Amino acid sequence: MAGSRLMSLAMTAPVAGDRRGRARVVTASLVVLLVAVSVISLCVGPSGMSTAEVAGLLSDAIAGRFDAISTVNHVILFDIRVPRTLLGALVGAALALAGAMMQGLFRNPLADPGLVGVSAGAALGAVLVIVLGGAFLAPVMDFLGIGALPIAAFFGGLGTTLLLYAIATRRGQTSVGTMLLAGIALGAIAGAITAYLVFRSDDFQLRELTFWSMGGLGGATWHKILLATPFIVGVFLAMPFTARGLDALVLGEAEARHLGFNTQFLKSLIILVVALAVGVSVAFAGIIGFVGIVVPHVLRLVIGPEHRTLLPATALLGATLLIVADMICRTIVAPAELPIGIVTATIGAPFFLSILLRKRGVIDL
């Protein structure tokens, strides 16, 4: 018995070492890719700028030579494109991380905040503030100020995640079929309430609400970046604490407890982090689906399922994917702009279908 265990360890150790080495190479490549895509994003737009011009303007700004930058270039680059690219990176990373954590928690690659209703719940929280904030919720709005919208989106996402987990899990076992069906139902309920609020909203509120249904980065400002950054940095800081626990949860809750993890605390932490990531993303960019299912699944195929390496790589690729999707939105129907949710759905829906077909013999629908 001991001999066979030693032989098994001797066989698996080089595989794990190779996988970690590959993960380091992939992560480093993703850092380079993210920087390259970000620079290209700064160059793309109706007023095209070359890479050399963008590099020159950025170096002037870093050196404090703002007098050397024309007003037009300052507005185009620093008031529009830089905030937009940064917000895309933050939201893409947060959505991809939320997807990877949900898949680890539910032990299934089909779990995604958009598919199982968490994004719809977060959007409902934000819509409640927009439509009812000036009337029924006025004292709360006055107390919370500019933080009311992201806080409402966070609690909308948190409530949906908790409800989904409670419905889909019995005696520590999560039913994938129940999770998907419950997610569809919760998303439909949140969507119906949202539709009712849209129906009774005035013209000004209607213009704001249109943004939430399909998502977009067109409203990115430095003010939104400053508001979103602390929340999303909190999500990043939680990665080291959740990665090892997620690896243990993949084996099952009983096994995770035997390995010394406080599974109840771990699950609560993961649900809070997912709700925070989705809530803030929805609050500042609307509903953007499928990022959380495509990115972790692709990387799992390349670098394996170990969350210590999967989560950082997922954040990098999620940021890159959303910046690329935003560039497509800005250019494919220029001078108009396509909602970003259409692009991510076009990429993600066929991908989700392919996963579903591969697992049709496993899912007990």
Short mmCIF file of C-alpha atoms in Angstrom, two decimals:
data_model
loop_
_atom_site.label_atom_id
_atom_site.label_comp_id
_atom_site.label_asym_id
_atom_site.label_seq_id
_atom_site.Cartn_x
_atom_site.Cartn_y
_atom_site.Cartn_z
CA MET A 1 0.00 0.00 0.00
CA ALA A 2 2.76 2.39 1.00
CA GLY A 3 4.74 1.35 -2.05
CA SER A 4 1.86 2.02 -4.41
CA ARG A 5 1.24 5.45 -2.80
CA LEU A 6 4.91 6.35 -3.20
CA MET A 7 4.78 5.20 -6.81
CA SER A 8 1.68 7.32 -7.39
CA LEU A 9 3.35 10.38 -5.85
CA ALA A 10 6.46 9.78 -7.94
CA MET A 11 4.30 9.66 -11.08
CA THR A 12 2.14 12.71 -10.29
CA ALA A 13 4.88 15.03 -8.93
CA PRO A 14 6.57 15.69 -12.32
CA VAL A 15 3.13 16.25 -13.91
CA ALA A 16 2.23 18.84 -11.27
CA GLY A 17 5.66 20.45 -11.69
CA ASP A 18 5.24 20.64 -15.48
CA ARG A 19 1.75 22.10 -15.05
CA ARG A 20 2.98 24.81 -12.66
CA GLY A 21 5.84 25.65 -15.01
CA ARG A 22 3.37 25.95 -17.88
CA ALA A 23 1.11 28.09 -15.69
CA ARG A 24 3.98 30.51 -14.97
CA VAL A 25 4.73 30.82 -18.70
CA VAL A 26 1.04 31.33 -19.54
CA THR A 27 0.61 33.93 -16.77
CA ALA A 28 3.67 35.89 -17.92
CA SER A 29 2.39 35.74 -21.52
CA LEU A 30 -1.01 37.01 -20.38
CA VAL A 31 0.62 40.00 -18.65
CA VAL A 32 2.37 40.92 -21.92
CA LEU A 33 -0.85 40.35 -23.88
CA LEU A 34 -2.87 42.56 -21.50
CA VAL A 35 -0.36 45.42 -21.81
CA ALA A 36 -0.31 45.10 -25.61
CA VAL A 37 -4.11 45.00 -25.89
CA SER A 38 -4.42 47.99 -23.54
CA VAL A 39 -2.05 50.07 -25.69
CA ILE A 40 -3.96 49.10 -28.86
CA SER A 41 -7.22 50.06 -27.10
CA LEU A 42 -5.81 53.53 -26.41
CA CYS A 43 -5.05 53.92 -30.12
CA VAL A 44 -8.46 52.78 -31.41
CA GLY A 45 -11.25 55.30 -31.94
CA PRO A 46 -12.77 57.82 -34.36
CA SER A 47 -9.67 60.02 -33.90
CA GLY A 48 -7.01 57.43 -34.53
CA MET A 49 -3.69 57.75 -32.72
CA SER A 50 -0.50 55.87 -33.52
CA THR A 51 1.28 53.84 -30.86
CA ALA A 52 4.13 56.38 -30.90
CA GLU A 53 1.68 59.26 -30.26
CA VAL A 54 0.04 57.41 -27.37
CA ALA A 55 3.44 56.51 -25.89
CA GLY A 56 4.55 60.15 -26.19
CA LEU A 57 1.38 61.48 -24.52
CA LEU A 58 1.65 58.93 -21.70
CA SER A 59 5.32 59.77 -21.10
CA ASP A 60 4.46 63.50 -21.02
CA ALA A 61 1.73 62.83 -18.46
CA ILE A 62 3.97 60.61 -16.30
CA ALA A 63 6.68 63.29 -16.37
CA GLY A 64 4.13 65.96 -15.42
CA ARG A 65 4.50 67.84 -18.74
CA PHE A 66 0.76 68.48 -19.14
CA ASP A 67 1.44 71.83 -20.90
CA ALA A 68 2.87 69.83 -23.82
CA ILE A 69 -0.43 67.98 -24.31
CA SER A 70 -3.09 69.69 -26.40
CA THR A 71 -6.58 70.00 -24.98
CA VAL A 72 -8.05 67.75 -27.69
CA ASN A 73 -5.51 64.98 -27.09
CA HIS A 74 -5.98 65.30 -23.33
CA VAL A 75 -9.74 64.85 -23.63
CA ILE A 76 -9.50 61.95 -26.10
CA LEU A 77 -6.80 59.99 -24.30
CA PHE A 78 -7.03 60.83 -20.61
CA ASP A 79 -10.72 61.67 -20.20
CA ILE A 80 -12.18 58.99 -22.51
CA ARG A 81 -9.89 56.16 -23.57
CA VAL A 82 -7.73 55.58 -20.47
CA PRO A 83 -10.73 55.42 -18.04
CA ARG A 84 -12.59 53.20 -20.49
CA THR A 85 -9.68 50.78 -20.84
CA LEU A 86 -9.08 50.69 -17.08
CA LEU A 87 -12.76 50.07 -16.32
CA GLY A 88 -12.84 47.29 -18.93
CA ALA A 89 -9.80 45.66 -17.33
CA LEU A 90 -11.26 45.90 -13.80
CA VAL A 91 -14.71 44.62 -14.76
CA GLY A 92 -13.36 41.84 -17.01
CA ALA A 93 -11.01 40.61 -14.28
CA ALA A 94 -13.75 40.74 -11.63
CA LEU A 95 -16.32 38.87 -13.77
CA ALA A 96 -13.82 36.17 -14.76
CA LEU A 97 -12.74 35.70 -11.13
CA ALA A 98 -16.38 35.48 -10.02
CA GLY A 99 -17.00 32.79 -12.63
CA ALA A 100 -13.93 30.76 -11.60
CA MET A 101 -14.89 30.96 -7.91
CA MET A 102 -18.53 30.00 -8.58
CA GLN A 103 -17.40 27.02 -10.65
CA GLY A 104 -15.10 25.93 -7.83
CA LEU A 105 -17.83 26.41 -5.21
CA PHE A 106 -20.48 24.51 -7.21
CA ARG A 107 -17.87 22.09 -8.56
CA ASN A 108 -19.10 22.56 -12.10
CA PRO A 109 -17.75 24.56 -15.09
CA LEU A 110 -21.29 25.59 -16.11
CA ALA A 111 -21.70 27.96 -13.15
CA ASP A 112 -21.54 31.57 -14.31
CA PRO A 113 -22.90 34.72 -12.62
CA GLY A 114 -24.80 35.70 -15.77
CA LEU A 115 -26.33 32.28 -16.44
CA VAL A 116 -27.51 31.51 -12.92
CA GLY A 117 -29.18 34.84 -12.25
CA VAL A 118 -26.58 36.56 -10.04
CA SER A 119 -25.99 39.36 -12.56
CA ALA A 120 -29.76 39.84 -12.95
CA GLY A 121 -30.10 40.09 -9.16
CA ALA A 122 -27.33 42.68 -9.00
CA ALA A 123 -28.95 44.64 -11.84
CA LEU A 124 -32.28 44.57 -9.99
CA GLY A 125 -30.61 46.14 -6.94
CA ALA A 126 -29.18 48.92 -9.10
CA VAL A 127 -32.46 49.49 -10.95
CA LEU A 128 -34.35 49.77 -7.65
CA VAL A 129 -32.04 52.61 -6.66
CA ILE A 130 -32.40 54.38 -10.01
CA VAL A 131 -36.22 54.18 -10.18
CA LEU A 132 -37.18 54.40 -6.50
CA GLY A 133 -34.15 56.29 -5.20
CA GLY A 134 -35.74 59.71 -5.60
CA ALA A 135 -39.00 58.76 -3.88
CA PHE A 136 -39.34 55.79 -1.50
CA LEU A 137 -35.61 55.38 -0.85
CA ALA A 138 -34.70 59.06 -0.57
CA PRO A 139 -33.47 58.88 3.09
CA VAL A 140 -31.30 55.84 2.26
CA MET A 141 -29.92 57.57 -0.84
CA ASP A 142 -29.06 60.68 1.18
CA PHE A 143 -27.25 58.54 3.76
CA LEU A 144 -25.27 56.39 1.29
CA GLY A 145 -24.59 59.14 -1.27
CA ILE A 146 -22.65 58.06 -4.38
CA GLY A 147 -22.09 54.59 -2.93
CA ALA A 148 -25.81 53.74 -3.02
CA LEU A 149 -25.72 52.21 -6.52
CA PRO A 150 -22.79 49.79 -6.05
CA ILE A 151 -24.02 48.85 -2.56
CA ALA A 152 -27.50 48.06 -3.91
CA ALA A 153 -26.00 46.00 -6.76
CA PHE A 154 -23.80 44.14 -4.24
CA PHE A 155 -26.76 43.20 -2.04
CA GLY A 156 -28.80 42.20 -5.10
CA GLY A 157 -26.03 39.85 -6.22
CA LEU A 158 -25.42 38.58 -2.67
CA GLY A 159 -29.11 37.78 -2.08
CA THR A 160 -29.36 35.91 -5.39
CA THR A 161 -26.16 33.90 -4.73
CA LEU A 162 -27.29 32.90 -1.23
CA LEU A 163 -30.73 31.89 -2.50
CA LEU A 164 -29.24 29.90 -5.38
CA TYR A 165 -26.87 28.05 -3.09
CA ALA A 166 -29.63 27.28 -0.58
CA ILE A 167 -31.90 25.88 -3.31
CA ALA A 168 -29.25 23.85 -5.14
CA THR A 169 -27.44 22.36 -2.13
CA ARG A 170 -28.71 19.59 0.14
CA ARG A 171 -26.56 17.86 2.76
CA GLY A 172 -23.40 19.34 1.30
CA GLN A 173 -24.13 18.12 -2.24
CA THR A 174 -24.96 20.57 -5.03
CA SER A 175 -27.21 19.40 -7.85
CA VAL A 176 -26.04 20.88 -11.14
CA GLY A 177 -29.45 20.49 -12.78
CA THR A 178 -31.18 22.18 -9.84
CA MET A 179 -28.59 24.95 -9.87
CA LEU A 180 -29.14 25.73 -13.55
CA LEU A 181 -32.93 25.58 -13.36
CA ALA A 182 -33.04 27.60 -10.13
CA GLY A 183 -30.66 30.13 -11.67
CA ILE A 184 -32.90 30.49 -14.72
CA ALA A 185 -35.95 30.96 -12.46
CA LEU A 186 -34.22 33.51 -10.21
CA GLY A 187 -32.94 35.39 -13.25
CA ALA A 188 -36.46 35.42 -14.72
CA ILE A 189 -37.96 36.74 -11.47
CA ALA A 190 -35.33 39.48 -11.22
CA GLY A 191 -35.85 40.26 -14.92
CA ALA A 192 -39.63 40.52 -14.49
CA ILE A 193 -39.32 42.95 -11.57
CA THR A 194 -36.73 44.94 -13.50
CA ALA A 195 -39.05 45.06 -16.54
CA TYR A 196 -41.89 46.35 -14.33
CA LEU A 197 -39.64 49.09 -12.93
CA VAL A 198 -38.56 50.00 -16.46
CA PHE A 199 -42.25 50.18 -17.47
CA ARG A 200 -43.06 52.71 -14.73
CA SER A 201 -39.90 54.80 -15.12
CA ASP A 202 -39.79 58.25 -16.70
CA ASP A 203 -37.80 59.20 -19.81
CA PHE A 204 -34.66 60.19 -17.91
CA GLN A 205 -34.64 56.98 -15.88
CA LEU A 206 -35.37 54.97 -19.04
CA ARG A 207 -32.19 56.26 -20.68
CA GLU A 208 -30.17 55.16 -17.66
CA LEU A 209 -31.89 51.76 -17.47
CA THR A 210 -31.24 50.93 -21.12
CA PHE A 211 -27.56 50.80 -20.17
CA TRP A 212 -28.13 47.95 -17.70
CA SER A 213 -29.79 45.53 -20.06
CA MET A 214 -26.88 45.04 -22.47
CA GLY A 215 -23.87 46.50 -20.69
CA GLY A 216 -21.28 48.97 -21.90
CA LEU A 217 -18.13 50.87 -20.99
CA GLY A 218 -19.14 54.12 -22.69
CA GLY A 219 -19.87 55.83 -19.37
CA ALA A 220 -16.40 55.22 -17.93
CA THR A 221 -14.99 58.14 -15.97
CA TRP A 222 -12.17 58.62 -13.48
CA HIS A 223 -14.83 59.06 -10.82
CA LYS A 224 -16.21 55.56 -11.52
CA ILE A 225 -12.69 54.10 -11.61
CA LEU A 226 -11.95 55.55 -8.16
CA LEU A 227 -15.22 54.14 -6.81
CA ALA A 228 -14.82 50.67 -8.34
CA THR A 229 -11.12 50.12 -7.61
CA PRO A 230 -11.28 49.57 -3.81
CA PHE A 231 -14.07 46.97 -4.18
CA ILE A 232 -12.34 45.04 -6.96
CA VAL A 233 -8.96 45.23 -5.19
CA GLY A 234 -10.75 43.59 -2.25
CA VAL A 235 -11.75 40.76 -4.60
CA PHE A 236 -8.11 40.40 -5.74
CA LEU A 237 -6.87 40.35 -2.13
CA ALA A 238 -9.24 37.48 -1.33
CA MET A 239 -7.67 35.26 -4.02
CA PRO A 240 -4.85 33.76 -1.88
CA PHE A 241 -7.32 32.92 0.92
CA THR A 242 -9.84 31.24 -1.38
CA ALA A 243 -7.53 29.43 -3.83
CA ARG A 244 -6.42 26.59 -1.54
CA GLY A 245 -9.91 26.23 -0.12
CA LEU A 246 -11.43 25.97 -3.60
CA ASP A 247 -8.93 23.22 -4.47
CA ALA A 248 -10.04 21.36 -1.35
CA LEU A 249 -13.76 21.91 -2.08
CA VAL A 250 -13.33 20.30 -5.50
CA LEU A 251 -12.70 17.03 -3.62
CA GLY A 252 -15.96 17.47 -1.64
CA GLU A 253 -16.96 19.25 1.56
CA ALA A 254 -16.23 16.28 3.83
CA GLU A 255 -12.75 15.91 2.35
CA ALA A 256 -12.14 19.66 2.69
CA ARG A 257 -13.09 19.48 6.39
CA HIS A 258 -10.74 16.54 6.87
CA LEU A 259 -7.95 18.63 5.33
CA GLY A 260 -8.52 21.24 8.06
CA PHE A 261 -10.64 23.85 6.25
CA ASN A 262 -13.56 25.60 7.92
CA THR A 263 -15.87 24.91 5.01
CA GLN A 264 -18.76 27.03 6.29
CA PHE A 265 -16.53 30.11 6.62
CA LEU A 266 -14.91 29.32 3.28
CA LYS A 267 -18.24 29.07 1.45
CA SER A 268 -19.48 32.31 3.07
CA LEU A 269 -16.27 34.10 2.03
CA ILE A 270 -16.53 32.86 -1.58
CA ILE A 271 -20.20 33.88 -1.83
CA LEU A 272 -19.36 37.35 -0.47
CA VAL A 273 -16.45 37.77 -2.91
CA VAL A 274 -18.56 36.61 -5.88
CA ALA A 275 -21.40 38.96 -4.93
CA LEU A 276 -18.95 41.85 -4.50
CA ALA A 277 -17.29 41.22 -7.88
CA VAL A 278 -20.58 40.85 -9.77
CA GLY A 279 -22.34 43.69 -7.92
CA VAL A 280 -19.60 46.23 -8.61
CA SER A 281 -19.24 45.10 -12.23
CA VAL A 282 -22.98 45.43 -12.86
CA ALA A 283 -23.12 48.77 -11.05
CA PHE A 284 -20.49 50.34 -13.31
CA ALA A 285 -20.82 48.42 -16.60
CA GLY A 286 -24.27 46.81 -16.67
CA ILE A 287 -24.99 43.14 -17.34
CA ILE A 288 -22.11 41.52 -19.27
CA GLY A 289 -22.57 37.79 -19.63
CA PHE A 290 -20.41 34.78 -20.48
CA VAL A 291 -17.01 36.24 -19.45
CA GLY A 292 -17.16 34.16 -16.27
CA ILE A 293 -17.74 30.90 -18.12
CA VAL A 294 -15.44 31.26 -21.14
CA VAL A 295 -12.26 32.49 -19.45
CA PRO A 296 -11.87 29.97 -16.57
CA HIS A 297 -12.83 27.05 -18.81
CA VAL A 298 -10.24 27.92 -21.48
CA LEU A 299 -7.49 28.36 -18.90
CA ARG A 300 -8.44 25.16 -17.08
CA LEU A 301 -7.77 23.29 -20.33
CA VAL A 302 -4.36 24.96 -20.70
CA ILE A 303 -2.91 25.17 -17.18
CA GLY A 304 -5.06 22.76 -15.21
CA PRO A 305 -7.61 23.18 -12.42
CA GLU A 306 -5.32 24.29 -9.55
CA HIS A 307 -6.88 27.55 -8.32
CA ARG A 308 -3.60 29.00 -7.01
CA THR A 309 -2.48 29.41 -10.62
CA LEU A 310 -5.90 29.48 -12.27
CA LEU A 311 -7.28 32.56 -10.45
CA PRO A 312 -4.49 35.05 -11.33
CA ALA A 313 -4.42 33.85 -14.94
CA THR A 314 -8.22 34.11 -15.07
CA ALA A 315 -8.11 37.74 -13.91
CA LEU A 316 -5.55 38.62 -16.59
CA LEU A 317 -7.40 36.89 -19.45
CA GLY A 318 -10.78 38.28 -18.29
CA ALA A 319 -9.38 41.82 -18.38
CA THR A 320 -7.88 41.20 -21.84
CA LEU A 321 -11.09 39.68 -23.24
CA LEU A 322 -13.28 42.57 -22.14
CA ILE A 323 -10.89 45.20 -23.53
CA VAL A 324 -10.88 43.34 -26.87
CA ALA A 325 -14.70 43.06 -26.81
CA ASP A 326 -14.93 46.81 -26.14
CA MET A 327 -12.65 47.55 -29.11
CA ILE A 328 -14.95 45.45 -31.32
CA CYS A 329 -17.96 47.40 -30.02
CA ARG A 330 -16.33 50.71 -30.86
CA THR A 331 -15.20 49.79 -34.38
CA ILE A 332 -17.58 47.25 -35.93
CA VAL A 333 -20.49 49.71 -36.45
CA ALA A 334 -18.54 53.01 -36.16
CA PRO A 335 -19.41 55.83 -35.67
CA ALA A 336 -22.18 54.14 -33.63
CA GLU A 337 -21.34 51.85 -30.72
CA LEU A 338 -22.52 48.29 -30.12
CA PRO A 339 -23.53 47.26 -26.55
CA ILE A 340 -20.74 45.07 -25.20
CA GLY A 341 -23.16 42.41 -23.96
CA ILE A 342 -23.93 41.52 -27.60
CA VAL A 343 -20.25 40.80 -28.33
CA THR A 344 -19.65 38.71 -25.19
CA ALA A 345 -22.87 36.75 -25.82
CA THR A 346 -21.82 36.10 -29.42
CA ILE A 347 -18.52 34.68 -28.17
CA GLY A 348 -19.81 32.96 -25.05
CA ALA A 349 -23.15 31.42 -26.04
CA PRO A 350 -21.72 28.93 -28.60
CA PHE A 351 -18.94 28.15 -26.12
CA PHE A 352 -21.49 27.45 -23.36
CA LEU A 353 -23.49 25.25 -25.74
CA SER A 354 -20.39 23.23 -26.60
CA ILE A 355 -19.68 22.63 -22.89
CA LEU A 356 -23.31 21.66 -22.31
CA LEU A 357 -23.25 19.15 -25.17
CA ARG A 358 -20.03 17.60 -23.91
CA LYS A 359 -21.58 17.18 -20.47
CA ARG A 360 -25.08 16.12 -21.51
CA GLY A 361 -24.47 12.63 -20.21
CA VAL A 362 -23.39 13.97 -16.82
CA ILE A 363 -26.04 16.62 -16.06
CA ASP A 364 -29.17 15.19 -14.50
CA LEU A 365 -31.67 17.66 -15.95
#
